[in-house]
PDB file of C-alpha atoms and ligand atoms in Angstrom:
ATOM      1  CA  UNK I   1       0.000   0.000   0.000  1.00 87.00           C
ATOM      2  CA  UNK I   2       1.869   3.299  -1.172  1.00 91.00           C
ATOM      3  CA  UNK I   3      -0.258   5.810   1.416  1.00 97.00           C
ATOM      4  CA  UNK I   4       2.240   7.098   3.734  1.00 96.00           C
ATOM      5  CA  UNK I   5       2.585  10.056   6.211  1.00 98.00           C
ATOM      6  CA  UNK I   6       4.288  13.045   5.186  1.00 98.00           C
ATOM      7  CA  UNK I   7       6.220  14.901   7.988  1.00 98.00           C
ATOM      8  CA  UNK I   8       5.188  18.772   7.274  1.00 98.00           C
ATOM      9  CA  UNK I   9       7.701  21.855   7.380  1.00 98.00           C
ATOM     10  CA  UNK I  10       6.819  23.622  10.481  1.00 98.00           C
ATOM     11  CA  UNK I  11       8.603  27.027  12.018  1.00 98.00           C
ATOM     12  CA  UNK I  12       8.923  26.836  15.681  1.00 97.00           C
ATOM     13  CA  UNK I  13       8.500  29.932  17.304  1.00 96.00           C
ATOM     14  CA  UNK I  14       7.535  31.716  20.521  1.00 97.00           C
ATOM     15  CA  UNK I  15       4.875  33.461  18.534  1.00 98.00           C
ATOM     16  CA  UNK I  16       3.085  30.413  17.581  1.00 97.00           C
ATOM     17  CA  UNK I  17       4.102  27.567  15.644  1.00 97.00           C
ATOM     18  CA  UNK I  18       3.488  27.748  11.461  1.00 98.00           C
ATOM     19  CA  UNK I  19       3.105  25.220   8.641  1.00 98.00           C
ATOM     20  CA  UNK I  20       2.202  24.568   5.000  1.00 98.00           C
ATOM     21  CA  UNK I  21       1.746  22.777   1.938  1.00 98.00           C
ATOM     22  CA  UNK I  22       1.872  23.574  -1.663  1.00 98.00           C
ATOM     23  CA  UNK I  23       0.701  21.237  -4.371  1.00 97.00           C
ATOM     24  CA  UNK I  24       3.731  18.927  -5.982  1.00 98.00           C
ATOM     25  CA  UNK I  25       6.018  19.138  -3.271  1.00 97.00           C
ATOM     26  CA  UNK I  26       4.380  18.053  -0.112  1.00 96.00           C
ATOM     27  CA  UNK I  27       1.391  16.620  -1.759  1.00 97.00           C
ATOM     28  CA  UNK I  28       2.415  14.692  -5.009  1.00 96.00           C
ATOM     29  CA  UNK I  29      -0.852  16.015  -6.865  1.00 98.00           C
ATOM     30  CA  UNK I  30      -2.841  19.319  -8.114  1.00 98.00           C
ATOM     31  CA  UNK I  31      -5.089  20.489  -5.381  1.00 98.00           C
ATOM     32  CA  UNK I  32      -8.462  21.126  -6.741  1.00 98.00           C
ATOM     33  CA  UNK I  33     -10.661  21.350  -3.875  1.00 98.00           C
ATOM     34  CA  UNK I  34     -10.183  21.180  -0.018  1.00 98.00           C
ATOM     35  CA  UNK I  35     -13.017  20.489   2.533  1.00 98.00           C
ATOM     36  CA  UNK I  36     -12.926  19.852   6.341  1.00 98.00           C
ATOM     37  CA  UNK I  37     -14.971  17.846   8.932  1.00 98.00           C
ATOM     38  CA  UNK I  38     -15.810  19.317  11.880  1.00 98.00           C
ATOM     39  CA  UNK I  39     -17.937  19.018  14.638  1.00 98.00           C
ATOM     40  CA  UNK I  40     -18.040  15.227  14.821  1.00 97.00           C
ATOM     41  CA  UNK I  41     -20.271  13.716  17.341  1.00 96.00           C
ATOM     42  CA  UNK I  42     -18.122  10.892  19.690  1.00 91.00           C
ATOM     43  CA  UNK I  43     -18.061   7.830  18.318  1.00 94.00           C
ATOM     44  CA  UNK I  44     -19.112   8.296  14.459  1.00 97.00           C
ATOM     45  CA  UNK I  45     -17.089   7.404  11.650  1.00 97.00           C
ATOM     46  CA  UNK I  46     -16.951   8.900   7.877  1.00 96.00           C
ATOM     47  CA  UNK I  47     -15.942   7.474   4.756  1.00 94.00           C
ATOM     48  CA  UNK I  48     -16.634   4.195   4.300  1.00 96.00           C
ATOM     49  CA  UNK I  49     -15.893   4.330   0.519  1.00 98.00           C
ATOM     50  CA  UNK I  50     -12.842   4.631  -1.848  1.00 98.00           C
ATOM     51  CA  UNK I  51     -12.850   6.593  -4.678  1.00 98.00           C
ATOM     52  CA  UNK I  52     -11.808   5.864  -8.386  1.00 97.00           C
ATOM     53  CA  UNK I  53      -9.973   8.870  -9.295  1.00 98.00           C
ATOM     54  CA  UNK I  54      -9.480  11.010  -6.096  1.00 98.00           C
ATOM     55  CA  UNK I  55      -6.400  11.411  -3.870  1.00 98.00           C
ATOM     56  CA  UNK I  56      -6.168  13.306  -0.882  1.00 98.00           C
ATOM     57  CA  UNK I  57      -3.943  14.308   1.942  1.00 98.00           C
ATOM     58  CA  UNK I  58      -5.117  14.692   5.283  1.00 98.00           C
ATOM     59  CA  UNK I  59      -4.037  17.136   7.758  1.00 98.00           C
ATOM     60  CA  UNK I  60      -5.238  16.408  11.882  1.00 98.00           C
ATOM     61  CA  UNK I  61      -4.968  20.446  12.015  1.00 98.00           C
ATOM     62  CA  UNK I  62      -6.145  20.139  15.751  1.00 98.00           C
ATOM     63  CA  UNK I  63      -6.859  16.838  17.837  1.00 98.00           C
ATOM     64  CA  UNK I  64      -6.719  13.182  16.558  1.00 98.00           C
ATOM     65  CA  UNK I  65      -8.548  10.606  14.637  1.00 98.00           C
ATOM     66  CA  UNK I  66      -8.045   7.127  12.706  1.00 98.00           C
ATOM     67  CA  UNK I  67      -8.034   6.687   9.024  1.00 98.00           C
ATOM     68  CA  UNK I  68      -8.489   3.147   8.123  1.00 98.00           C
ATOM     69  CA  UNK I  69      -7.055   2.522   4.913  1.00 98.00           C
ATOM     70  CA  UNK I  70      -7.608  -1.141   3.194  1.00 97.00           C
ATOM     71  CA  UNK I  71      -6.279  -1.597  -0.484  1.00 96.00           C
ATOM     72  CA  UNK I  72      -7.975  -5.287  -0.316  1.00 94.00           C
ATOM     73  CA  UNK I  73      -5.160  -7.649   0.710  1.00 94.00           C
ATOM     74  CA  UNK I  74      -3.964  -5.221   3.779  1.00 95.00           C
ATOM     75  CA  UNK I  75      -5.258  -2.765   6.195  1.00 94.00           C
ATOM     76  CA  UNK I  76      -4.115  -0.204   7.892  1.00 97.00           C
ATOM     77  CA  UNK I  77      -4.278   1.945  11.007  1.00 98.00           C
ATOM     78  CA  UNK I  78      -3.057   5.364  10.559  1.00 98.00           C
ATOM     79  CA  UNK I  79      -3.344   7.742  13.853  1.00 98.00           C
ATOM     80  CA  UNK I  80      -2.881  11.536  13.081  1.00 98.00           C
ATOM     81  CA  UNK I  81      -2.489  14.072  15.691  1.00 98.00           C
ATOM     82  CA  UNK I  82      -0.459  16.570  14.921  1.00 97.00           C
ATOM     83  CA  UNK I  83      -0.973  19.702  12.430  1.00 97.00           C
ATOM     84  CA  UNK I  84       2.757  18.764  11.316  1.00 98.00           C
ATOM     85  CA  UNK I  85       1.883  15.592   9.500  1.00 98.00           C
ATOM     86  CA  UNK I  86      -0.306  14.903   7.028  1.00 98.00           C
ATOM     87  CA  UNK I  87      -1.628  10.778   5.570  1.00 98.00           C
ATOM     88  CA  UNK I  88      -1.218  11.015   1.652  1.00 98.00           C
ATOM     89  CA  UNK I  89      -3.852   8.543   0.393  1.00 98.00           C
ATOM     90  CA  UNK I  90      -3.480   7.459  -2.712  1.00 98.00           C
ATOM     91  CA  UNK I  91      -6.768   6.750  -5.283  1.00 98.00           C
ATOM     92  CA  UNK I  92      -8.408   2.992  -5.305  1.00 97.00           C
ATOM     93  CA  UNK I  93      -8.344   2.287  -1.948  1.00 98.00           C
ATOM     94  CA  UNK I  94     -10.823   1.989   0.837  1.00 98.00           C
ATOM     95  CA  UNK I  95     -10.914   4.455   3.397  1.00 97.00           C
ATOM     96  CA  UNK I  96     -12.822   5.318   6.943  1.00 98.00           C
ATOM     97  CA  UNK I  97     -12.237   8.360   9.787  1.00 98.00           C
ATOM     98  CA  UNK I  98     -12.976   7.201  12.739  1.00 98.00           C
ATOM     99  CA  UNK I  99     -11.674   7.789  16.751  1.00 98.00           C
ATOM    100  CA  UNK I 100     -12.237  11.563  16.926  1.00 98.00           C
ATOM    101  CA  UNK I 101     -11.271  13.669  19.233  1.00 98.00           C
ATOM    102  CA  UNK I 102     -13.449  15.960  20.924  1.00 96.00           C
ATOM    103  CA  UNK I 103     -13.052  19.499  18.791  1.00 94.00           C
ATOM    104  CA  UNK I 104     -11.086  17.556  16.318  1.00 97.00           C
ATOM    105  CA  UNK I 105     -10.549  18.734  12.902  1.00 98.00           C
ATOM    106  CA  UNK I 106      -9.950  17.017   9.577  1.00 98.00           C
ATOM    107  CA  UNK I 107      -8.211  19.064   6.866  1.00 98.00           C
ATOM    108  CA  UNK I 108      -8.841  16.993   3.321  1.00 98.00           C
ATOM    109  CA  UNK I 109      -6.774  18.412   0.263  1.00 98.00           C
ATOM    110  CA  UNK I 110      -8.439  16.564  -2.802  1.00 98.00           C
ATOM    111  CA  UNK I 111      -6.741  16.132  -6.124  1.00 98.00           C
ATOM    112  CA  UNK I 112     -10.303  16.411  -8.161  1.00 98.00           C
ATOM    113  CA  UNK I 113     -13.619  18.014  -7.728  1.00 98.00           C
ATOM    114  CA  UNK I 114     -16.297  16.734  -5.926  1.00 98.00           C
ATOM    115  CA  UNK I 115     -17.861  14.251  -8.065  1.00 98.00           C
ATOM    116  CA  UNK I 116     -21.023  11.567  -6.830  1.00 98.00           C
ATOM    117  CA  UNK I 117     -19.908   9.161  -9.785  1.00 98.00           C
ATOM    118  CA  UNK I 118     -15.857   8.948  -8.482  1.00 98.00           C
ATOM    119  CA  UNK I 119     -17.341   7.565  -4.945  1.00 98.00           C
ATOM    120  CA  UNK I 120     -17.311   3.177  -4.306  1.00 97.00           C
ATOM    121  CA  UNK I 121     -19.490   2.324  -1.726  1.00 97.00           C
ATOM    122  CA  UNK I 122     -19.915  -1.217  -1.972  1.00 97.00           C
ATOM    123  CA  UNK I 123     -17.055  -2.919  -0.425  1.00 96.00           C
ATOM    124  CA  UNK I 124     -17.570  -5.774  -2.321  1.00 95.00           C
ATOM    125  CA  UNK I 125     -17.274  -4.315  -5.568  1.00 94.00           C
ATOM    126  CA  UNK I 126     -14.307  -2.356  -4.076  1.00 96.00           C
ATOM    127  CA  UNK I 127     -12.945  -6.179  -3.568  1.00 94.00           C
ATOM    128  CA  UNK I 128     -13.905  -7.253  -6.768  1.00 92.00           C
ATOM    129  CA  UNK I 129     -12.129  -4.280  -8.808  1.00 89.00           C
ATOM    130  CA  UNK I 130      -9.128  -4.919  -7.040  1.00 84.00           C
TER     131      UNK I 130
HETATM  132  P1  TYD T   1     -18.898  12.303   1.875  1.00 80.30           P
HETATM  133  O1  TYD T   1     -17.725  12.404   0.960  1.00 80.30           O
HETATM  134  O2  TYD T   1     -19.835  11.168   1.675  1.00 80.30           O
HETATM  135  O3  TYD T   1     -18.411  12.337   3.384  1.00 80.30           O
HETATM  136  P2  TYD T   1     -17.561  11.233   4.198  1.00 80.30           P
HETATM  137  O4  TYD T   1     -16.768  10.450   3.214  1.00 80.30           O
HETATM  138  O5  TYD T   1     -16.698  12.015   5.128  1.00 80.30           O
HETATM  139  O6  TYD T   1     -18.514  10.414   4.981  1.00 80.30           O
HETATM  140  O7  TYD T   1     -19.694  13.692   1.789  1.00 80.30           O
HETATM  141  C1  TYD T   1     -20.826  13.984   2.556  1.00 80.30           C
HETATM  142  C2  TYD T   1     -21.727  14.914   1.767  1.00 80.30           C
HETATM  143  O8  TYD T   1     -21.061  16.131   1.456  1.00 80.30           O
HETATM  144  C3  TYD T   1     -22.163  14.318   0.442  1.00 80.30           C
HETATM  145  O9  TYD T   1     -23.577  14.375   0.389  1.00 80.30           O
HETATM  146  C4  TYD T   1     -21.612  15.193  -0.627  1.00 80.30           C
HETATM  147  C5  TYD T   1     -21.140  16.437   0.067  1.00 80.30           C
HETATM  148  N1  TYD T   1     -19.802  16.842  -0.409  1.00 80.30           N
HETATM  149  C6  TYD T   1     -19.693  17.840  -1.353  1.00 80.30           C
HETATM  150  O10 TYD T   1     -20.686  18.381  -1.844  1.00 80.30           O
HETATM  151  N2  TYD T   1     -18.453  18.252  -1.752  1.00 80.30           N
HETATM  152  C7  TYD T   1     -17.329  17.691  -1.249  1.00 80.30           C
HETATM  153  O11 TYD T   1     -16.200  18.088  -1.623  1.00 80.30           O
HETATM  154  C8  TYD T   1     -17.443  16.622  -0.292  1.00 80.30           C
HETATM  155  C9  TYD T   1     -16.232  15.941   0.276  1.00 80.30           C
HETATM  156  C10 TYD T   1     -18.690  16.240   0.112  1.00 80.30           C
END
C-alpha cells in the first residue's frame, strides 16, 4: 500500500508555531478542492468508501482521529495528531475516519472536484475491482 505520512515543514517559534503545503512538493498532486470535517459527534465514523480517481492528503490540524485505509489484501491503522503531519492517500483504496477527538478537525486536500460518480461504496465491488 503506497499511502504514507508526510512529515510537514513547520517554524517553531515563541509566537506560535506555522506550517504549510503547496501542491507537488508536499502533496504529489494538483489540489483542486479542499473540505474539512468538523464538529463530529463521539463515536461516528466517515468514509466508508474509496474513490476511483481522487487522492487526498489529510491534515489532523487540531486533535486526533483514525483513518483506516484497506487496499484489499492489507489494512491499515493510521493515527494523526499533529498539524505537522499529514496521511497522503493514494486513489483505489478503501478508506474510513474514525476515533475523533473531541473538537477535532480534519483538513482533506483533494486532487479532483467533488464528483457523486468517483465515490465506491460497496465494499464488495471495491474487492472485486481490485
Ligand atoms: P462524503 O464524501 O460522503 O463524506 P464522508 O466520506 O466524510 O462520509 O460527503 C458527505 C456529503 O457532502 C455528500 O452528500 C456530498 C457532500 N460533499 C460535497 O458536496 N463536496 C465535497 O467536496 C465533499 C467531500 C462532500
Amino acid at each position: 500500500m503506497n499511502a504514507q505520512i508526510i512529515e510537514l515543514p513547520k517554524f517553531l517559534d515563541r509566537r506560535g508555531n506555522l506550517s504549510f503545503i503547496e501542491q507537488f512538493k508536499q502533496v504529489p498532486f494538483k489540489i483542486e478542492r479542499t473540505y474539512w470535517i468538523y464538529d463530529v459527534p463521539g463515536g461516528e465514523k466517515r468514509g466508508g468508501h474509496a474513490y476511483k480517481e481522487n487522492q487526498e492528503f489529510i491534515v489532523a490540524l487540531s486533535g486526533s482521529f483514525d483513518v483506516i485505509l484497506d487496499d484489499g489484501k492489507e489494512h491499515k491503522v493510521f493515527h494523526l495528531n499533529r498539524s505537522y503531519y499529514g496521511l497522503y492517500v493514494p486513489k483505489g483504496l478503501w478508506r474510513q475516519m474514525e476515533n475523533f477527538s473531541t473538537n477535532s478537525l480534519a483538513l482533506v486536500l483533494a486532487s479532483t472536484p467533488y464528483d457523486a460518480r468517483d465515490y465506491v461504496y460497496d465494499y464488495n465491488e471495491f474487492k472485486k475491482a481490485k
